[in-house]
PDB file of C-alpha atoms and ligand atoms in Angstrom:
ATOM      1  CA  MET A   1      14.543  25.250 -12.959  1.00  0.00           C
ATOM      2  CA  ASN A   2      16.842  22.239 -13.058  1.00  0.00           C
ATOM      3  CA  TYR A   3      16.444  18.472 -12.808  1.00  0.00           C
ATOM      4  CA  TRP A   4      17.015  18.039  -9.077  1.00  0.00           C
ATOM      5  CA  GLU A   5      14.726  20.891  -8.113  1.00  0.00           C
ATOM      6  CA  TYR A   6      12.088  19.835 -10.598  1.00  0.00           C
ATOM      7  CA  ILE A   7      11.784  16.293  -9.191  1.00  0.00           C
ATOM      8  CA  HIS A   8      12.838  17.144  -5.592  1.00  0.00           C
ATOM      9  CA  VAL A   9      15.861  14.841  -5.584  1.00  0.00           C
ATOM     10  CA  GLU A  10      17.137  15.967  -2.165  1.00  0.00           C
ATOM     11  CA  GLU A  11      13.824  15.333  -0.397  1.00  0.00           C
ATOM     12  CA  LEU A  12      13.406  12.013  -2.185  1.00  0.00           C
ATOM     13  CA  LEU A  13      16.868  10.721  -1.256  1.00  0.00           C
ATOM     14  CA  ALA A  14      16.382  11.698   2.386  1.00  0.00           C
ATOM     15  CA  LEU A  15      13.459   9.279   2.737  1.00  0.00           C
ATOM     16  CA  GLN A  16      15.151   5.850   2.814  1.00  0.00           C
ATOM     17  CA  GLY A  17      18.040   5.403   5.202  1.00  0.00           C
ATOM     18  CA  GLY A  18      20.520   2.575   5.048  1.00  0.00           C
ATOM     19  CA  PHE A  19      22.991   3.814   2.467  1.00  0.00           C
ATOM     20  CA  ASP A  20      26.660   4.529   3.135  1.00  0.00           C
ATOM     21  CA  ASP A  21      26.514   8.156   4.128  1.00  0.00           C
ATOM     22  CA  ASP A  22      23.430   7.694   6.226  1.00  0.00           C
ATOM     23  CA  GLU A  23      23.415   7.672  10.014  1.00  0.00           C
ATOM     24  CA  SER A  24      20.455   5.360  10.334  1.00  0.00           C
ATOM     25  CA  LYS A  25      21.086   1.764  11.420  1.00  0.00           C
ATOM     26  CA  VAL A  26      19.058   0.372   8.540  1.00  0.00           C
ATOM     27  CA  GLY A  27      21.004  -2.366   6.718  1.00  0.00           C
ATOM     28  CA  ASN A  28      21.175  -3.176   2.994  1.00  0.00           C
ATOM     29  CA  ASP A  29      18.257  -5.568   2.859  1.00  0.00           C
ATOM     30  CA  GLU A  30      16.016  -3.358   4.924  1.00  0.00           C
ATOM     31  CA  ALA A  31      16.908  -0.355   2.752  1.00  0.00           C
ATOM     32  CA  LEU A  32      15.900  -2.349  -0.325  1.00  0.00           C
ATOM     33  CA  PHE A  33      12.659  -3.350   1.370  1.00  0.00           C
ATOM     34  CA  ILE A  34      11.889   0.295   2.147  1.00  0.00           C
ATOM     35  CA  VAL A  35      12.777   1.521  -1.355  1.00  0.00           C
ATOM     36  CA  VAL A  36      10.601  -1.117  -3.023  1.00  0.00           C
ATOM     37  CA  HIS A  37       7.627  -0.239  -0.807  1.00  0.00           C
ATOM     38  CA  GLN A  38       8.111   3.481  -1.411  1.00  0.00           C
ATOM     39  CA  VAL A  39       8.184   2.898  -5.155  1.00  0.00           C
ATOM     40  CA  TYR A  40       4.950   0.903  -4.819  1.00  0.00           C
ATOM     41  CA  GLU A  41       3.256   3.753  -2.996  1.00  0.00           C
ATOM     42  CA  LEU A  42       4.243   6.092  -5.839  1.00  0.00           C
ATOM     43  CA  TRP A  43       2.813   3.689  -8.396  1.00  0.00           C
ATOM     44  CA  PHE A  44      -0.369   3.353  -6.316  1.00  0.00           C
ATOM     45  CA  LYS A  45      -0.681   7.141  -6.343  1.00  0.00           C
ATOM     46  CA  GLU A  46      -0.215   7.232 -10.096  1.00  0.00           C
ATOM     47  CA  LEU A  47      -2.654   4.352 -10.679  1.00  0.00           C
ATOM     48  CA  LEU A  48      -5.362   6.030  -8.605  1.00  0.00           C
ATOM     49  CA  HIS A  49      -4.927   9.195 -10.586  1.00  0.00           C
ATOM     50  CA  GLU A  50      -5.146   7.357 -13.920  1.00  0.00           C
ATOM     51  CA  LEU A  51      -8.151   5.264 -12.847  1.00  0.00           C
ATOM     52  CA  ASP A  52     -10.007   8.418 -11.811  1.00  0.00           C
ATOM     53  CA  ARG A  53      -9.224   9.707 -15.275  1.00  0.00           C
ATOM     54  CA  VAL A  54     -10.605   6.541 -16.907  1.00  0.00           C
ATOM     55  CA  ILE A  55     -13.865   7.050 -14.992  1.00  0.00           C
ATOM     56  CA  GLN A  56     -14.063  10.706 -16.079  1.00  0.00           C
ATOM     57  CA  LEU A  57     -13.417   9.744 -19.697  1.00  0.00           C
ATOM     58  CA  LEU A  58     -16.089   7.032 -19.610  1.00  0.00           C
ATOM     59  CA  GLU A  59     -18.499   9.586 -18.144  1.00  0.00           C
ATOM     60  CA  ALA A  60     -17.640  11.840 -21.081  1.00  0.00           C
ATOM     61  CA  ASP A  61     -18.254   8.920 -23.514  1.00  0.00           C
ATOM     62  CA  ASP A  62     -14.670   9.229 -24.693  1.00  0.00           C
ATOM     63  CA  SER A  63     -14.038   5.586 -25.455  1.00  0.00           C
ATOM     64  CA  HIS A  64     -10.796   6.204 -27.313  1.00  0.00           C
ATOM     65  CA  ARG A  65      -9.058   8.103 -24.536  1.00  0.00           C
ATOM     66  CA  SER A  66     -10.463   5.907 -21.777  1.00  0.00           C
ATOM     67  CA  GLN A  67      -8.871   2.916 -23.535  1.00  0.00           C
ATOM     68  CA  HIS A  68      -5.643   4.835 -23.990  1.00  0.00           C
ATOM     69  CA  THR A  69      -5.572   5.648 -20.263  1.00  0.00           C
ATOM     70  CA  LEU A  70      -6.457   2.073 -19.351  1.00  0.00           C
ATOM     71  CA  LYS A  71      -3.479   0.933 -21.423  1.00  0.00           C
ATOM     72  CA  ARG A  72      -1.267   3.145 -19.261  1.00  0.00           C
ATOM     73  CA  VAL A  73      -2.814   1.689 -16.109  1.00  0.00           C
ATOM     74  CA  LEU A  74      -2.092  -1.819 -17.384  1.00  0.00           C
ATOM     75  CA  THR A  75       1.495  -0.967 -18.243  1.00  0.00           C
ATOM     76  CA  ILE A  76       2.091   0.386 -14.737  1.00  0.00           C
ATOM     77  CA  LEU A  77       0.483  -2.719 -13.278  1.00  0.00           C
ATOM     78  CA  LYS A  78       2.847  -4.963 -15.270  1.00  0.00           C
ATOM     79  CA  VAL A  79       5.839  -3.016 -13.954  1.00  0.00           C
ATOM     80  CA  MET A  80       4.450  -3.275 -10.413  1.00  0.00           C
ATOM     81  CA  VAL A  81       4.071  -7.037 -10.659  1.00  0.00           C
ATOM     82  CA  ALA A  82       7.575  -7.386 -12.142  1.00  0.00           C
ATOM     83  CA  GLN A  83       9.032  -5.407  -9.240  1.00  0.00           C
ATOM     84  CA  LEU A  84       8.254  -8.268  -6.892  1.00  0.00           C
ATOM     85  CA  ASP A  85      11.199 -10.079  -8.523  1.00  0.00           C
ATOM     86  CA  ILE A  86      13.510  -7.620  -6.791  1.00  0.00           C
ATOM     87  CA  LEU A  87      12.241  -8.509  -3.314  1.00  0.00           C
ATOM     88  CA  GLU A  88      12.427 -12.192  -4.190  1.00  0.00           C
ATOM     89  CA  THR A  89      16.204 -11.833  -4.330  1.00  0.00           C
ATOM     90  CA  MET A  90      15.963 -11.505  -0.543  1.00  0.00           C
ATOM     91  CA  THR A  91      16.278 -14.814   1.296  1.00  0.00           C
ATOM     92  CA  PRO A  92      14.064 -15.726   4.274  1.00  0.00           C
ATOM     93  CA  LEU A  93      17.037 -15.221   6.616  1.00  0.00           C
ATOM     94  CA  GLU A  94      17.845 -11.811   5.175  1.00  0.00           C
ATOM     95  CA  PHE A  95      14.229 -10.767   5.730  1.00  0.00           C
ATOM     96  CA  LEU A  96      14.199 -12.199   9.258  1.00  0.00           C
ATOM     97  CA  SER A  97      17.315 -10.165  10.074  1.00  0.00           C
ATOM     98  CA  PHE A  98      15.174  -6.996  10.221  1.00  0.00           C
ATOM     99  CA  ARG A  99      11.583  -8.252  10.363  1.00  0.00           C
ATOM    100  CA  GLU A 100      11.222  -7.429  14.062  1.00  0.00           C
ATOM    101  CA  ARG A 101      11.854  -3.792  13.295  1.00  0.00           C
ATOM    102  CA  LEU A 102       8.656  -3.691  11.234  1.00  0.00           C
ATOM    103  CA  ASP A 103       6.701  -4.316  14.424  1.00  0.00           C
ATOM    104  CA  ALA A 104       3.036  -4.121  13.272  1.00  0.00           C
ATOM    105  CA  ALA A 105       3.874  -2.407   9.968  1.00  0.00           C
ATOM    106  CA  SER A 106       2.588  -4.184   6.856  1.00  0.00           C
ATOM    107  CA  GLY A 107       1.423  -3.391   3.321  1.00  0.00           C
ATOM    108  CA  PHE A 108      -1.899  -4.417   4.847  1.00  0.00           C
ATOM    109  CA  GLN A 109      -2.035  -0.854   6.199  1.00  0.00           C
ATOM    110  CA  SER A 110      -1.499   0.816   2.814  1.00  0.00           C
ATOM    111  CA  ASP A 111      -4.443   3.162   2.406  1.00  0.00           C
ATOM    112  CA  GLN A 112      -3.608   3.723  -1.250  1.00  0.00           C
ATOM    113  CA  PHE A 113      -3.886  -0.011  -1.932  1.00  0.00           C
ATOM    114  CA  ARG A 114      -7.292   0.058  -0.204  1.00  0.00           C
ATOM    115  CA  GLN A 115      -8.271   3.080  -2.281  1.00  0.00           C
ATOM    116  CA  LEU A 116      -7.385   1.073  -5.374  1.00  0.00           C
ATOM    117  CA  GLU A 117      -9.538  -1.805  -4.163  1.00  0.00           C
ATOM    118  CA  PHE A 118     -12.402   0.598  -3.436  1.00  0.00           C
ATOM    119  CA  VAL A 119     -12.333   2.208  -6.883  1.00  0.00           C
ATOM    120  CA  LEU A 120     -12.275  -1.285  -8.391  1.00  0.00           C
ATOM    121  CA  GLY A 121     -15.280  -2.368  -6.322  1.00  0.00           C
ATOM    122  CA  VAL A 122     -13.676  -4.219  -3.389  1.00  0.00           C
ATOM    123  CA  LYS A 123     -14.998  -2.149  -0.475  1.00  0.00           C
ATOM    124  CA  SER A 124     -15.183  -2.861   3.219  1.00  0.00           C
ATOM    125  CA  GLU A 125     -16.376  -0.731   6.105  1.00  0.00           C
ATOM    126  CA  GLN A 126     -14.124  -2.667   8.456  1.00  0.00           C
ATOM    127  CA  THR A 127     -11.121  -1.634   6.345  1.00  0.00           C
ATOM    128  CA  LEU A 128     -12.286   1.972   6.398  1.00  0.00           C
ATOM    129  CA  ARG A 129     -12.576   2.021  10.184  1.00  0.00           C
ATOM    130  CA  ARG A 130      -8.980   0.886  10.631  1.00  0.00           C
ATOM    131  CA  PHE A 131      -7.820   4.388   9.622  1.00  0.00           C
ATOM    132  CA  ALA A 132      -7.943   7.228  12.162  1.00  0.00           C
ATOM    133  CA  GLU A 133     -10.907   9.547  11.739  1.00  0.00           C
ATOM    134  CA  GLY A 134      -9.930  12.809  10.063  1.00  0.00           C
ATOM    135  CA  SER A 135      -6.604  11.452   8.772  1.00  0.00           C
ATOM    136  CA  ARG A 136      -5.655  11.963   5.110  1.00  0.00           C
ATOM    137  CA  ALA A 137      -6.096   8.230   4.505  1.00  0.00           C
ATOM    138  CA  ARG A 138      -9.535   8.064   6.143  1.00  0.00           C
ATOM    139  CA  VAL A 139     -10.838  11.098   4.281  1.00  0.00           C
ATOM    140  CA  ALA A 140      -9.626   9.690   0.935  1.00  0.00           C
ATOM    141  CA  LEU A 141     -11.079   6.252   1.691  1.00  0.00           C
ATOM    142  CA  GLU A 142     -14.436   7.636   2.821  1.00  0.00           C
ATOM    143  CA  ARG A 143     -14.757   9.528  -0.424  1.00  0.00           C
ATOM    144  CA  ARG A 144     -14.022   6.424  -2.478  1.00  0.00           C
ATOM    145  CA  TYR A 145     -16.233   4.248  -0.287  1.00  0.00           C
ATOM    146  CA  ARG A 146     -19.314   6.248  -1.231  1.00  0.00           C
ATOM    147  CA  ALA A 147     -18.317   6.929  -4.845  1.00  0.00           C
ATOM    148  CA  PRO A 148     -19.377   4.768  -7.808  1.00  0.00           C
ATOM    149  CA  THR A 149     -16.714   2.272  -8.918  1.00  0.00           C
ATOM    150  CA  LEU A 150     -15.078   1.818 -12.310  1.00  0.00           C
ATOM    151  CA  TRP A 151     -17.633  -0.920 -13.034  1.00  0.00           C
ATOM    152  CA  ASP A 152     -20.509   1.494 -12.315  1.00  0.00           C
ATOM    153  CA  ALA A 153     -18.998   4.036 -14.704  1.00  0.00           C
ATOM    154  CA  PHE A 154     -18.728   1.289 -17.333  1.00  0.00           C
ATOM    155  CA  LEU A 155     -22.402   0.240 -16.926  1.00  0.00           C
ATOM    156  CA  HIS A 156     -23.601   3.835 -17.302  1.00  0.00           C
ATOM    157  CA  TYR A 157     -21.353   4.226 -20.329  1.00  0.00           C
ATOM    158  CA  LEU A 158     -22.902   1.097 -21.910  1.00  0.00           C
ATOM    159  CA  LEU A 159     -26.370   2.560 -21.359  1.00  0.00           C
ATOM    160  CA  ARG A 160     -25.372   5.714 -23.208  1.00  0.00           C
ATOM    161  CA  GLU A 161     -23.884   3.557 -25.970  1.00  0.00           C
ATOM    162  CA  GLY A 162     -27.407   2.244 -26.539  1.00  0.00           C
ATOM    163  CA  TYR A 163     -27.412  -0.957 -24.480  1.00  0.00           C
ATOM    164  CA  ASP A 164     -30.428  -1.924 -22.446  1.00  0.00           C
ATOM    165  CA  VAL A 165     -28.712  -1.906 -19.022  1.00  0.00           C
ATOM    166  CA  PRO A 166     -31.393  -2.625 -16.397  1.00  0.00           C
ATOM    167  CA  GLN A 167     -32.188  -0.004 -13.775  1.00  0.00           C
ATOM    168  CA  SER A 168     -31.424  -2.512 -11.007  1.00  0.00           C
ATOM    169  CA  CYS A 169     -27.775  -2.561 -12.195  1.00  0.00           C
ATOM    170  CA  LEU A 170     -27.498   1.177 -12.845  1.00  0.00           C
ATOM    171  CA  GLY A 171     -28.887   2.016  -9.437  1.00  0.00           C
ATOM    172  CA  ARG A 172     -27.072  -0.713  -7.526  1.00  0.00           C
ATOM    173  CA  ASP A 173     -25.610   0.007  -4.089  1.00  0.00           C
ATOM    174  CA  VAL A 174     -22.103   1.221  -5.006  1.00  0.00           C
ATOM    175  CA  ILE A 175     -20.755   0.025  -1.657  1.00  0.00           C
ATOM    176  CA  ALA A 176     -21.779  -3.594  -2.272  1.00  0.00           C
ATOM    177  CA  ALA A 177     -19.582  -6.106  -4.100  1.00  0.00           C
ATOM    178  CA  VAL A 178     -20.233  -6.403  -7.849  1.00  0.00           C
ATOM    179  CA  GLU A 179     -22.434  -9.493  -8.243  1.00  0.00           C
ATOM    180  CA  PRO A 180     -22.711 -11.459 -11.500  1.00  0.00           C
ATOM    181  CA  SER A 181     -25.794 -10.441 -13.497  1.00  0.00           C
ATOM    182  CA  PRO A 182     -27.336 -12.539 -16.322  1.00  0.00           C
ATOM    183  CA  ASP A 183     -28.730  -9.298 -17.841  1.00  0.00           C
ATOM    184  CA  ILE A 184     -25.275  -7.717 -18.052  1.00  0.00           C
ATOM    185  CA  GLN A 185     -23.820 -10.955 -19.400  1.00  0.00           C
ATOM    186  CA  ARG A 186     -26.392 -10.950 -22.199  1.00  0.00           C
ATOM    187  CA  ILE A 187     -25.375  -7.380 -23.053  1.00  0.00           C
ATOM    188  CA  VAL A 188     -21.658  -8.150 -22.943  1.00  0.00           C
ATOM    189  CA  VAL A 189     -22.102 -11.150 -25.272  1.00  0.00           C
ATOM    190  CA  ASP A 190     -23.862  -8.788 -27.665  1.00  0.00           C
ATOM    191  CA  VAL A 191     -20.988  -6.288 -27.354  1.00  0.00           C
ATOM    192  CA  TYR A 192     -18.426  -8.977 -28.182  1.00  0.00           C
ATOM    193  CA  ARG A 193     -20.404 -10.192 -31.206  1.00  0.00           C
ATOM    194  CA  ARG A 194     -21.384  -6.855 -32.724  1.00  0.00           C
ATOM    195  CA  ASP A 195     -19.423  -3.945 -31.310  1.00  0.00           C
ATOM    196  CA  PRO A 196     -15.617  -4.172 -31.776  1.00  0.00           C
ATOM    197  CA  LYS A 197     -14.939  -0.779 -30.170  1.00  0.00           C
ATOM    198  CA  ASN A 198     -16.611  -1.685 -26.908  1.00  0.00           C
ATOM    199  CA  ALA A 199     -15.424  -5.303 -27.074  1.00  0.00           C
ATOM    200  CA  GLU A 200     -11.894  -3.847 -26.954  1.00  0.00           C
ATOM    201  CA  LEU A 201     -12.838  -1.850 -23.892  1.00  0.00           C
ATOM    202  CA  CYS A 202     -14.163  -5.007 -22.219  1.00  0.00           C
ATOM    203  CA  GLU A 203     -10.869  -6.747 -23.007  1.00  0.00           C
ATOM    204  CA  ARG A 204      -8.897  -3.952 -21.352  1.00  0.00           C
ATOM    205  CA  LEU A 205     -11.073  -4.326 -18.236  1.00  0.00           C
ATOM    206  CA  VAL A 206     -10.345  -8.052 -18.272  1.00  0.00           C
ATOM    207  CA  ASP A 207      -6.630  -7.216 -18.547  1.00  0.00           C
ATOM    208  CA  LEU A 208      -6.978  -4.981 -15.503  1.00  0.00           C
ATOM    209  CA  ASP A 209      -8.842  -7.660 -13.555  1.00  0.00           C
ATOM    210  CA  GLU A 210      -6.254 -10.288 -14.506  1.00  0.00           C
ATOM    211  CA  GLY A 211      -3.420  -7.883 -13.645  1.00  0.00           C
ATOM    212  CA  ILE A 212      -4.727  -7.344 -10.114  1.00  0.00           C
ATOM    213  CA  GLN A 213      -5.164 -11.092  -9.671  1.00  0.00           C
ATOM    214  CA  GLU A 214      -1.635 -11.575 -10.966  1.00  0.00           C
ATOM    215  CA  TRP A 215      -0.332  -9.129  -8.349  1.00  0.00           C
ATOM    216  CA  ARG A 216      -2.179 -10.968  -5.586  1.00  0.00           C
ATOM    217  CA  TYR A 217      -0.841 -14.328  -6.787  1.00  0.00           C
ATOM    218  CA  ARG A 218       2.768 -13.152  -7.075  1.00  0.00           C
ATOM    219  CA  HIS A 219       2.582 -11.357  -3.722  1.00  0.00           C
ATOM    220  CA  VAL A 220       1.295 -14.431  -1.885  1.00  0.00           C
ATOM    221  CA  LYS A 221       3.942 -16.648  -3.529  1.00  0.00           C
ATOM    222  CA  MET A 222       6.616 -14.194  -2.393  1.00  0.00           C
ATOM    223  CA  VAL A 223       5.119 -14.251   1.101  1.00  0.00           C
ATOM    224  CA  GLU A 224       5.083 -18.082   1.124  1.00  0.00           C
ATOM    225  CA  ARG A 225       8.711 -18.321   0.086  1.00  0.00           C
ATOM    226  CA  THR A 226       9.830 -15.610   2.513  1.00  0.00           C
ATOM    227  CA  ILE A 227       7.887 -16.313   5.725  1.00  0.00           C
ATOM    228  CA  GLY A 228       6.136 -19.645   5.016  1.00  0.00           C
ATOM    229  CA  THR A 229       3.235 -20.210   7.410  1.00  0.00           C
ATOM    230  CA  ARG A 230       4.235 -17.445   9.857  1.00  0.00           C
ATOM    231  CA  ARG A 231       1.585 -14.855  10.733  1.00  0.00           C
ATOM    232  CA  GLY A 232       1.837 -11.428   9.080  1.00  0.00           C
ATOM    233  CA  THR A 233       3.252  -8.390  10.855  1.00  0.00           C
ATOM    234  CA  GLY A 234      -0.119  -6.738  10.147  1.00  0.00           C
ATOM    235  CA  GLY A 235      -1.791  -9.324  12.395  1.00  0.00           C
ATOM    236  CA  SER A 236      -3.399 -11.605   9.805  1.00  0.00           C
ATOM    237  CA  ALA A 237      -2.836 -15.354   9.333  1.00  0.00           C
ATOM    238  CA  GLY A 238      -0.324 -14.382   6.597  1.00  0.00           C
ATOM    239  CA  ALA A 239      -0.307 -16.408   3.370  1.00  0.00           C
ATOM    240  CA  ALA A 240      -3.501 -18.263   4.355  1.00  0.00           C
ATOM    241  CA  TYR A 241      -5.306 -14.907   4.580  1.00  0.00           C
ATOM    242  CA  LEU A 242      -3.834 -13.634   1.304  1.00  0.00           C
ATOM    243  CA  ARG A 243      -4.769 -16.818  -0.575  1.00  0.00           C
ATOM    244  CA  GLU A 244      -8.467 -16.091   0.055  1.00  0.00           C
ATOM    245  CA  SER A 245      -8.519 -13.207  -2.431  1.00  0.00           C
ATOM    246  CA  VAL A 246      -6.291 -14.777  -5.107  1.00  0.00           C
ATOM    247  CA  GLY A 247      -8.325 -15.516  -8.235  1.00  0.00           C
ATOM    248  CA  ARG A 248     -11.383 -13.576  -7.062  1.00  0.00           C
ATOM    249  CA  PRO A 249     -12.504 -11.520 -10.095  1.00  0.00           C
ATOM    250  CA  LEU A 250     -13.293  -7.809  -9.951  1.00  0.00           C
ATOM    251  CA  PHE A 251     -15.738  -7.929 -12.853  1.00  0.00           C
ATOM    252  CA  PRO A 252     -17.331 -11.401 -12.711  1.00  0.00           C
ATOM    253  CA  ASP A 253     -19.618 -10.852 -15.722  1.00  0.00           C
ATOM    254  CA  LEU A 254     -16.660 -10.331 -18.034  1.00  0.00           C
ATOM    255  CA  TRP A 255     -15.400 -13.814 -17.094  1.00  0.00           C
ATOM    256  CA  GLU A 256     -18.769 -15.575 -16.993  1.00  0.00           C
ATOM    257  CA  ILE A 257     -19.502 -14.882 -20.661  1.00  0.00           C
ATOM    258  CA  ARG A 258     -16.360 -16.565 -22.040  1.00  0.00           C
ATOM    259  CA  ALA A 259     -18.046 -19.924 -22.514  1.00  0.00           C
ATOM    260  CA  GLN A 260     -21.019 -18.319 -24.243  1.00  0.00           C
ATOM    261  CA  LEU A 261     -19.021 -16.646 -27.019  1.00  0.00           C
TER     262      LEU A 261
HETATM  263  C1  HEM B   1       9.229  -9.825   1.665  1.00  0.00           C
HETATM  264  C2  HEM B   1       8.255  -9.052   1.240  1.00  0.00           C
HETATM  265  C3  HEM B   1       6.838  -9.098   1.772  1.00  0.00           C
HETATM  266  C4  HEM B   1       6.286  -9.893   2.711  1.00  0.00           C
HETATM  267  C5  HEM B   1       6.912 -11.010   3.517  1.00  0.00           C
HETATM  268  C6  HEM B   1       4.906  -9.481   2.830  1.00  0.00           C
HETATM  269  C7  HEM B   1       3.994 -10.055   3.688  1.00  0.00           C
HETATM  270  C8  HEM B   1       2.661  -9.735   3.776  1.00  0.00           C
HETATM  271  C9  HEM B   1       1.717 -10.387   4.631  1.00  0.00           C
HETATM  272  C10 HEM B   1       2.008 -11.564   5.543  1.00  0.00           C
HETATM  273  C11 HEM B   1       0.526  -9.792   4.434  1.00  0.00           C
HETATM  274  C12 HEM B   1      -0.798 -10.137   5.138  1.00  0.00           C
HETATM  275  C13 HEM B   1      -1.184  -9.064   6.093  1.00  0.00           C
HETATM  276  C14 HEM B   1      -0.378  -9.097   7.371  1.00  0.00           C
HETATM  277  O1  HEM B   1       0.687  -8.457   7.420  1.00  0.00           O
HETATM  278  O2  HEM B   1      -0.803  -9.764   8.320  1.00  0.00           O
HETATM  279  C15 HEM B   1       0.712  -8.749   3.456  1.00  0.00           C
HETATM  280  C16 HEM B   1      -0.279  -7.916   2.973  1.00  0.00           C
HETATM  281  C17 HEM B   1      -0.072  -6.962   2.045  1.00  0.00           C
HETATM  282  N1  HEM B   1       1.123  -6.607   1.475  1.00  0.00           N
HETATM  283 FE1  HEM B   1       2.850  -7.554   1.656  1.00  0.00          FE
HETATM  284  N2  HEM B   1       4.644  -8.479   1.946  1.00  0.00           N
HETATM  285  C18 HEM B   1       5.809  -8.207   1.280  1.00  0.00           C
HETATM  286  C19 HEM B   1       5.982  -7.233   0.312  1.00  0.00           C
HETATM  287  C20 HEM B   1       5.027  -6.362  -0.108  1.00  0.00           C
HETATM  288  C21 HEM B   1       5.215  -5.316  -1.069  1.00  0.00           C
HETATM  289  C22 HEM B   1       6.513  -4.989  -1.824  1.00  0.00           C
HETATM  290  C23 HEM B   1       4.056  -4.660  -1.175  1.00  0.00           C
HETATM  291  C24 HEM B   1       3.820  -3.468  -2.044  1.00  0.00           C
HETATM  292  C25 HEM B   1       3.221  -2.408  -1.565  1.00  0.00           C
HETATM  293  C26 HEM B   1       3.108  -5.287  -0.292  1.00  0.00           C
HETATM  294  C27 HEM B   1       1.800  -4.899  -0.120  1.00  0.00           C
HETATM  295  C28 HEM B   1       0.884  -5.580   0.622  1.00  0.00           C
HETATM  296  C29 HEM B   1      -0.526  -5.246   0.632  1.00  0.00           C
HETATM  297  C30 HEM B   1      -1.200  -4.174  -0.191  1.00  0.00           C
HETATM  298  C31 HEM B   1      -1.124  -6.133   1.508  1.00  0.00           C
HETATM  299  C32 HEM B   1      -2.616  -6.234   1.809  1.00  0.00           C
HETATM  300  C33 HEM B   1      -3.213  -7.308   0.905  1.00  0.00           C
HETATM  301  C34 HEM B   1      -4.635  -7.684   1.245  1.00  0.00           C
HETATM  302  O3  HEM B   1      -5.140  -7.356   2.330  1.00  0.00           O
HETATM  303  O4  HEM B   1      -5.264  -8.362   0.400  1.00  0.00           O
HETATM  304  N3  HEM B   1       3.720  -6.330   0.324  1.00  0.00           N
HETATM  305  N4  HEM B   1       2.034  -8.743   3.064  1.00  0.00           N
END
C-alpha cells in the first residue's frame, strides 16, 4: 500500500476539470467552484457519519464519547463555514462568467445536505419527493425521514438519566418539526442547575444549532454579494428564500430556557 493508492489520488484528481493538463473547457473560477462544492459533499458525508455515531452513543448512554464525537462534528462545521471565505474571493462577474453552465444545478439539490437537515429534525416530504424513486439519494433520505432525529435520541437519553421526560415528547411524531415544550424546558433548566455533565452536552447541542445557523447566515450573505436579488439556479427566489431559514433554531427548548437560568 502507498499514499496515492490508499486515498485514491488518481480517481480524486480526475473529478474536477479546469486545470492546465485537462481537456475540459472549465475555467479557473469554475474549477474552484467545483472543488469547493466537492469538498463540501465530502464534509457532509463525514458529518452524517459522525452524527449517526452521536445518536448511537447517546442510545448506549455513553455521554463522554457522544460529547467527544459532537466536538468533532462542531470542528468540521467550523471548517465548513470558514470555507465560504474561499468562494467569496470570486467576484459577481467571475461567477456570472460560468453561471449559465450550471443550468438548474444548485446546492439546493444536495441530498446529503437534506440528510443532515433530516437527522437534525428539519424534514419535508416535498424535499424527499424531489429525488428520483429508487435512487441512492432517495433511499438514504427515506430512511432518515422515518428515523428518530438527534433531538429524539437526546430526549430518550435524558429519560434514562433519570429525568421525567413526558411520554408525549418521547413518542412524538419523528417526522414533525421539533416544537418548543414547557415540560422539556423545565427539565433542561434543572439539568443546567444541577447536572454539569449533561449541561455540557446541552451546550454542545447549542453549539451545533448555532453552527448550522452560522452556515445559513454566511451562505446567504455570500449569495447576496454574488448574485444580489437574482433567482437561484435551483429555481427558488434566491436570497429571499434562503433568508427564511436563517436564525431558525433546531432545538428551540435549548434557547428558550436562557432567560430562566
Ligand atoms: C457563489 C457561490 C454560491 C451561490 C451564488 C449559491 C447560491 C444559492 C442559491 C441562490 C440557493 C437557493 C436555491 C436555488 O438555487 O434556487 C442556494 C441553496 C443552497 N446552496 Fe448555495 N450557493 C453558493 C455556494 C454554495 C456552496 C459552496 C454550498 C456548499 C455545498 C452551497 C450549498 C447550498 C445548499 C445546501 C442550498 C440549499 C439551502 C436550503 O434550501 O436551505 N452553496 N445556493
